[in-house]
Each structure stands twice: as structure tokens, then as C-alpha cells.
Amino acid sequence: MRHFSIASIARLLALFGTSMLVIFLSLRFTGTTEKIATIWPFNALVLALLHWQPRSRWPAILATAFLSDALTGILMHVPIRLTIGFAMANQVEIILCAGLLYGEPGAFRLDNRRALIRFVLLAGGAGPACSAFIASLLLVHVRPMAETFLAWFTSDALGMMVFAPALLILGSAPDRLYRASSNKDRLLAVVGVAAALIVVFAQHSYPILFVIPGALALASFKLGMRGAAAGILATAAVAIASTIVGIGPIHLSHGDRTEQILLLQAFLGFVS
């Protein structure tokens, strides 16, 4: 039997707790009655974590992710049959993407063009499509398969494309992904992004989402890919949180909740 150190168990418990929080927040902001999240960063989180671990540790990480996924669904009153099925669909997506993308731990790099293309095709296409197909079969008696497939695929692909690259870049070695800069430049980039997020999302009177790409470009110019990655994660967190509590320019849309969600998805996809 494999021996787990105290540090390994602590890391798995941290993953379990973090995963439950991410899943809860994702389902809290769901726009459908069947608990298909509007944006699903959970798979991206696990995918990024697997990148840094040898394959011998993957089973424990995947088992922890599955348990946290299933347990959170049950606690949120999703029927057991669906929550187990959804957790299995997420596992299929993660394993497919990780198995075909990763070789040696930490060797995968998004600044390599061929690796980036493979990532887009798998994490933004084939992986979410496989899990969406499983989910559409599970909900076939509740809603049309095409509707379920589109909602699930959009949620998972968006989560992968927004969160996974940023997490992979932030966890990478700083050699080619970090631009040497002075403290003044770093401060300017951080203040610029923070100020833009406050100005844009602390109000719902003016449609000024266009300010955000400029602030992210500043972070990228001053700090390189890591600056851009951190800015994208901060933007996604603030945009989702503000939309949940009812502030921000997303609420200037005169459509219903579904249209606001589509607008948010489009914005996050654009900035990423």
C-alpha cells in the first residue's frame, strides 16, 4: 500500500477544501435549474495541479477531486444520480486533457506554439465536449440534449480557457514568462489593474468594460505573461463576484438573467 506522508495528506485536504469552495461558488452562480454552472473553473484547477505532479500521484489527486465534486453536489441537493454522473464527466475531461497534454512534471509550456495549439484543441474543445456529451445523456429526460451539451460545453471550455492558462503560467519557472521590471513598474501595473477593476465593477451606471483590456495590457507590458495571468484571474474573480451581488456594468443589460450571464461569459472569454 502506498505510504502517504503528513505533508501529502495535508495537501490533499487543502485540495479537498479548495475544490469544495470553488464548486460551491460555481454552482451558486448557476443560471439553470439543473445545476449546470455558468462558468466552471474546478476542472482547470485540477488540470493545472496535475501538471506539477508525477503520474504516480495522479490517482490520489483525482480521487480527492471526485469526492469533493460529488460531496458538494449532494450537499447542494443535487440528486445523487446526477451528482455522481456529473463528477464522473468532470473526471473524464480532466484525465483526457492531462493525459494527452502532459509528459514530465512541469515540462508543458504555453509559450510554445505547438503546445498552445494542443491546449486549445483539448482543453477548449475535445475535453469539454466529452464531458458535455455525458452530461447531456444524464439530463436527457429533463431537457433537450443539444441544449444541455451547449450549456455544459460553454461553461467548461470557458473555465478551462480563462483559468487553466493563468494558473499554469503563475506556477511556472520565471525564466521566459516573467519580464524583469523595477519596483516602480510592478507597482504601476498592480495599481493600474486594481484601479480599473474598482472603477468598472463598483458601479452599474456606465458601460465601461472596455477599460479592463487596457489595464491588462499594461500588466502584460510591465510584467510579462505572469502579470497578464494574475490580471486575468483578478478580473474573472471580481467580474463574477460583482455580478453575483448585483453591481457592475453587466447589470446594465436590459435582458434577463440568462442574457446577463451570456454577456459575462463573452467578456471573460474576450479578456482571456
Coordinates of C-alpha atoms in Angstrom, one line a residue:
M1 CA 0.0 0.0 0.0
R2 CA 1.3 3.4 -0.9
H3 CA 2.6 5.4 2.1
F4 CA 1.3 9.0 2.4
S5 CA 3.3 11.5 4.4
I6 CA 1.7 14.0 6.7
A7 CA 2.6 16.7 4.1
S8 CA 0.9 14.7 1.3
I9 CA -2.3 14.3 3.4
A10 CA -2.3 18.0 4.2
R11 CA -2.0 18.9 0.5
L12 CA -4.9 16.5 -0.4
L13 CA -7.0 18.0 2.4
A14 CA -6.2 21.5 1.1
L15 CA -7.2 20.4 -2.4
F16 CA -10.4 18.9 -1.0
G17 CA -11.4 22.1 0.8
T18 CA -10.4 24.4 -2.0
S19 CA -12.3 22.3 -4.5
M20 CA -15.5 22.3 -2.5
L21 CA -15.3 26.1 -2.2
V22 CA -14.7 26.5 -5.9
I23 CA -17.6 24.1 -6.8
F24 CA -20.0 25.8 -4.3
L25 CA -19.3 29.3 -5.7
S26 CA -19.6 28.0 -9.3
L27 CA -23.0 26.4 -8.6
R28 CA -24.1 29.4 -6.5
F29 CA -23.8 31.4 -9.7
T30 CA -25.5 28.9 -11.9
G31 CA -28.1 30.1 -14.3
T32 CA -30.1 26.9 -14.7
T33 CA -32.2 24.7 -12.5
E34 CA -30.2 21.5 -13.4
K35 CA -27.1 22.9 -11.7
I36 CA -25.0 23.4 -14.8
A37 CA -22.7 26.2 -13.7
T38 CA -22.3 29.3 -15.7
I39 CA -18.5 29.1 -15.6
W40 CA -16.7 26.0 -14.2
P41 CA -13.1 26.7 -13.0
F42 CA -12.8 23.4 -11.0
N43 CA -11.5 21.3 -13.9
A44 CA -9.0 23.9 -14.7
L45 CA -7.7 24.0 -11.1
V46 CA -7.2 20.2 -11.1
L47 CA -5.7 20.2 -14.5
A48 CA -3.1 22.8 -13.5
L49 CA -2.3 20.9 -10.3
L50 CA -1.7 17.7 -12.2
H51 CA 0.9 19.5 -14.4
W52 CA 3.3 19.8 -11.5
Q53 CA 2.9 16.3 -10.1
P54 CA 4.3 12.9 -11.2
R55 CA 1.8 10.5 -12.6
S56 CA 2.2 8.3 -9.5
R57 CA 0.3 11.0 -7.5
W58 CA -2.4 11.5 -10.0
P59 CA -4.8 8.8 -8.7
A60 CA -4.9 10.4 -5.2
I61 CA -5.4 13.8 -6.6
L62 CA -8.2 12.7 -9.0
A63 CA -9.9 10.7 -6.2
T64 CA -9.8 13.7 -3.9
A65 CA -11.2 15.9 -6.7
F66 CA -14.0 13.4 -7.4
L67 CA -15.0 13.1 -3.8
S68 CA -15.1 16.9 -3.3
D69 CA -17.1 17.3 -6.5
A70 CA -19.7 14.6 -5.6
L71 CA -20.0 15.7 -1.9
T72 CA -20.5 19.3 -2.8
G73 CA -23.3 18.4 -5.2
I74 CA -25.0 16.3 -2.6
L75 CA -24.8 19.0 0.0
M76 CA -26.4 21.4 -2.5
H77 CA -29.3 19.0 -3.0
V78 CA -28.4 17.8 -6.5
P79 CA -29.8 14.3 -6.9
I80 CA -27.2 11.6 -6.1
R81 CA -27.5 10.0 -9.6
L82 CA -26.8 13.3 -11.2
T83 CA -24.0 14.5 -8.9
I84 CA -22.1 11.2 -9.3
G85 CA -22.6 11.3 -13.0
F86 CA -21.5 14.9 -13.3
A87 CA -18.4 14.2 -11.2
M88 CA -17.5 11.3 -13.5
A89 CA -18.0 13.5 -16.5
N90 CA -15.6 16.0 -15.0
Q91 CA -13.1 13.3 -14.3
V92 CA -13.2 12.2 -18.0
E93 CA -12.5 15.7 -19.1
I94 CA -9.6 16.2 -16.7
I95 CA -8.0 12.8 -17.4
L96 CA -8.3 13.2 -21.2
C97 CA -6.7 16.7 -21.2
A98 CA -3.9 15.8 -18.7
G99 CA -3.1 12.5 -20.3
L100 CA -2.7 14.0 -23.7
L101 CA -1.1 17.3 -22.8
Y102 CA 1.4 16.4 -20.1
G103 CA 4.7 14.5 -20.1
E104 CA 7.2 15.1 -17.4
P105 CA 6.0 17.2 -14.5
G106 CA 6.3 20.9 -15.3
A107 CA 7.5 20.3 -18.8
F108 CA 4.4 21.7 -20.6
R109 CA 4.8 25.3 -21.6
L110 CA 2.1 27.6 -23.0
D111 CA 4.7 29.8 -24.6
N112 CA 5.4 27.0 -27.1
R113 CA 3.2 27.5 -30.1
R114 CA 2.5 23.8 -30.7
A115 CA 1.8 23.2 -27.0
L116 CA -0.6 26.1 -27.0
I117 CA -2.5 24.8 -30.1
R118 CA -2.8 21.4 -28.4
F119 CA -4.1 23.0 -25.3
V120 CA -6.7 25.0 -27.1
L121 CA -7.9 21.9 -29.0
L122 CA -8.0 19.6 -26.0
A123 CA -8.9 21.9 -23.0
G124 CA -11.0 24.2 -25.0
G125 CA -12.6 21.6 -27.3
A126 CA -12.3 17.8 -27.0
G127 CA -12.3 17.6 -23.2
P128 CA -15.3 19.8 -22.6
A129 CA -17.1 18.1 -25.5
C130 CA -16.7 14.7 -24.0
S131 CA -18.0 15.7 -20.5
A132 CA -20.8 17.7 -22.1
F133 CA -21.9 14.6 -24.0
I134 CA -22.0 12.6 -20.8
A135 CA -24.0 15.3 -19.0
S136 CA -26.5 15.6 -21.9
L137 CA -27.1 11.8 -21.6
L138 CA -27.7 12.2 -17.8
L139 CA -30.2 15.0 -18.4
V140 CA -31.9 13.6 -21.5
H141 CA -35.2 13.3 -19.7
V142 CA -35.1 16.8 -18.3
R143 CA -34.0 19.0 -21.2
P144 CA -33.0 18.6 -24.8
M145 CA -29.6 17.0 -25.4
A146 CA -28.4 19.8 -27.6
E147 CA -29.3 22.5 -25.0
T148 CA -27.5 20.6 -22.2
F149 CA -24.5 20.0 -24.4
L150 CA -24.2 23.6 -25.4
A151 CA -24.6 24.9 -21.8
W152 CA -22.1 22.4 -20.3
F153 CA -19.6 22.8 -23.1
T154 CA -19.6 26.6 -22.9
S155 CA -19.2 26.5 -19.1
D156 CA -16.3 24.0 -19.1
A157 CA -14.5 25.4 -22.1
L158 CA -14.7 28.9 -20.7
G159 CA -13.4 27.8 -17.3
M160 CA -10.5 25.9 -19.0
M161 CA -9.5 28.8 -21.3
V162 CA -9.8 31.5 -18.6
F163 CA -8.3 29.8 -15.5
A164 CA -6.0 27.0 -16.6
P165 CA -3.5 29.1 -18.6
A166 CA -3.3 31.7 -15.9
L167 CA -2.7 29.0 -13.2
L168 CA -0.1 27.2 -15.4
I169 CA 1.7 30.4 -16.1
L170 CA 1.7 31.6 -12.4
G171 CA 3.1 28.3 -11.3
S172 CA 5.8 28.1 -13.9
A173 CA 9.5 28.9 -13.7
P174 CA 10.0 32.7 -14.2
D175 CA 12.7 32.5 -16.8
R176 CA 10.8 33.3 -20.1
L177 CA 7.4 34.0 -18.6
Y178 CA 8.4 36.9 -16.4
R179 CA 9.7 40.2 -17.6
A180 CA 12.3 41.9 -15.4
S181 CA 11.0 45.1 -14.1
S182 CA 11.6 47.7 -11.4
N183 CA 9.5 48.0 -8.3
K184 CA 8.0 51.2 -9.8
D185 CA 6.8 49.2 -12.9
R186 CA 5.4 46.4 -10.7
L187 CA 3.6 48.9 -8.5
L188 CA 2.2 50.8 -11.6
A189 CA 0.9 47.6 -13.1
V190 CA -0.8 46.4 -9.8
V191 CA -2.3 49.8 -9.1
G192 CA -3.5 50.1 -12.7
V193 CA -5.3 46.8 -12.7
A194 CA -6.8 47.4 -9.2
A195 CA -8.0 50.9 -10.1
A196 CA -9.6 49.7 -13.4
L197 CA -11.4 46.9 -11.6
I198 CA -12.7 49.3 -8.9
V199 CA -13.8 51.9 -11.4
V200 CA -15.5 49.4 -13.7
F201 CA -17.2 47.0 -11.3
A202 CA -18.0 49.1 -8.3
Q203 CA -20.8 50.9 -10.3
H204 CA -23.6 49.9 -12.6
S205 CA -24.2 53.3 -14.3
Y206 CA -21.7 53.3 -17.1
P207 CA -20.8 50.6 -19.7
I208 CA -17.0 50.9 -19.3
L209 CA -15.9 47.3 -19.6
F210 CA -13.6 48.5 -22.4
V211 CA -11.3 49.9 -19.6
I212 CA -10.2 46.4 -18.5
P213 CA -8.3 45.3 -21.6
G214 CA -6.2 48.4 -21.4
A215 CA -5.2 47.7 -17.8
L216 CA -4.4 44.1 -18.6
A217 CA -2.3 45.2 -21.5
L218 CA -0.4 47.4 -19.1
A219 CA 0.2 44.5 -16.7
S220 CA 1.4 42.3 -19.6
F221 CA 3.7 45.0 -20.9
K222 CA 5.2 45.7 -17.5
L223 CA 5.3 42.2 -16.0
G224 CA 5.1 39.8 -19.0
M225 CA 2.9 36.7 -19.1
R226 CA 2.8 36.3 -15.3
G227 CA 1.4 39.9 -15.0
A228 CA -1.2 39.2 -17.6
A229 CA -2.2 35.9 -15.9
A230 CA -2.6 37.5 -12.5
G231 CA -4.6 40.3 -14.0
I232 CA -6.9 37.8 -15.8
L233 CA -7.6 35.8 -12.6
A234 CA -8.3 39.0 -10.6
T235 CA -10.6 40.3 -13.4
A236 CA -12.5 37.0 -13.5
A237 CA -12.9 36.9 -9.7
V238 CA -14.1 40.5 -9.5
A239 CA -16.4 40.2 -12.5
I240 CA -18.1 37.1 -11.2
A241 CA -18.4 38.4 -7.7
S242 CA -19.8 41.7 -8.7
T243 CA -22.4 40.1 -11.0
I244 CA -23.5 37.8 -8.1
V245 CA -24.1 40.7 -5.7
G246 CA -25.8 42.8 -8.3
I247 CA -23.4 45.5 -9.2
G248 CA -21.1 46.2 -12.2
P249 CA -21.8 47.1 -15.8
I250 CA -23.0 43.6 -16.7
H251 CA -26.3 44.6 -15.0
L252 CA -26.8 47.5 -17.5
S253 CA -28.0 44.8 -19.9
H254 CA -31.8 45.1 -20.2
G255 CA -32.1 41.3 -20.8
D256 CA -33.0 38.7 -18.3
R257 CA -30.5 36.7 -16.1
T258 CA -29.6 34.4 -19.0
E259 CA -28.6 37.3 -21.2
Q260 CA -26.5 38.8 -18.4
I261 CA -24.7 35.5 -17.9
L262 CA -24.0 35.3 -21.7
L263 CA -22.6 38.8 -21.6
L264 CA -20.3 37.9 -18.7
Q265 CA -19.2 34.8 -20.5
A266 CA -18.4 36.7 -23.6
F267 CA -16.5 39.3 -21.6
L268 CA -14.3 36.8 -19.8
G269 CA -13.7 34.9 -23.0
F270 CA -12.5 38.1 -24.7
V271 CA -10.2 39.3 -21.9
S272 CA -8.6 35.8 -21.6

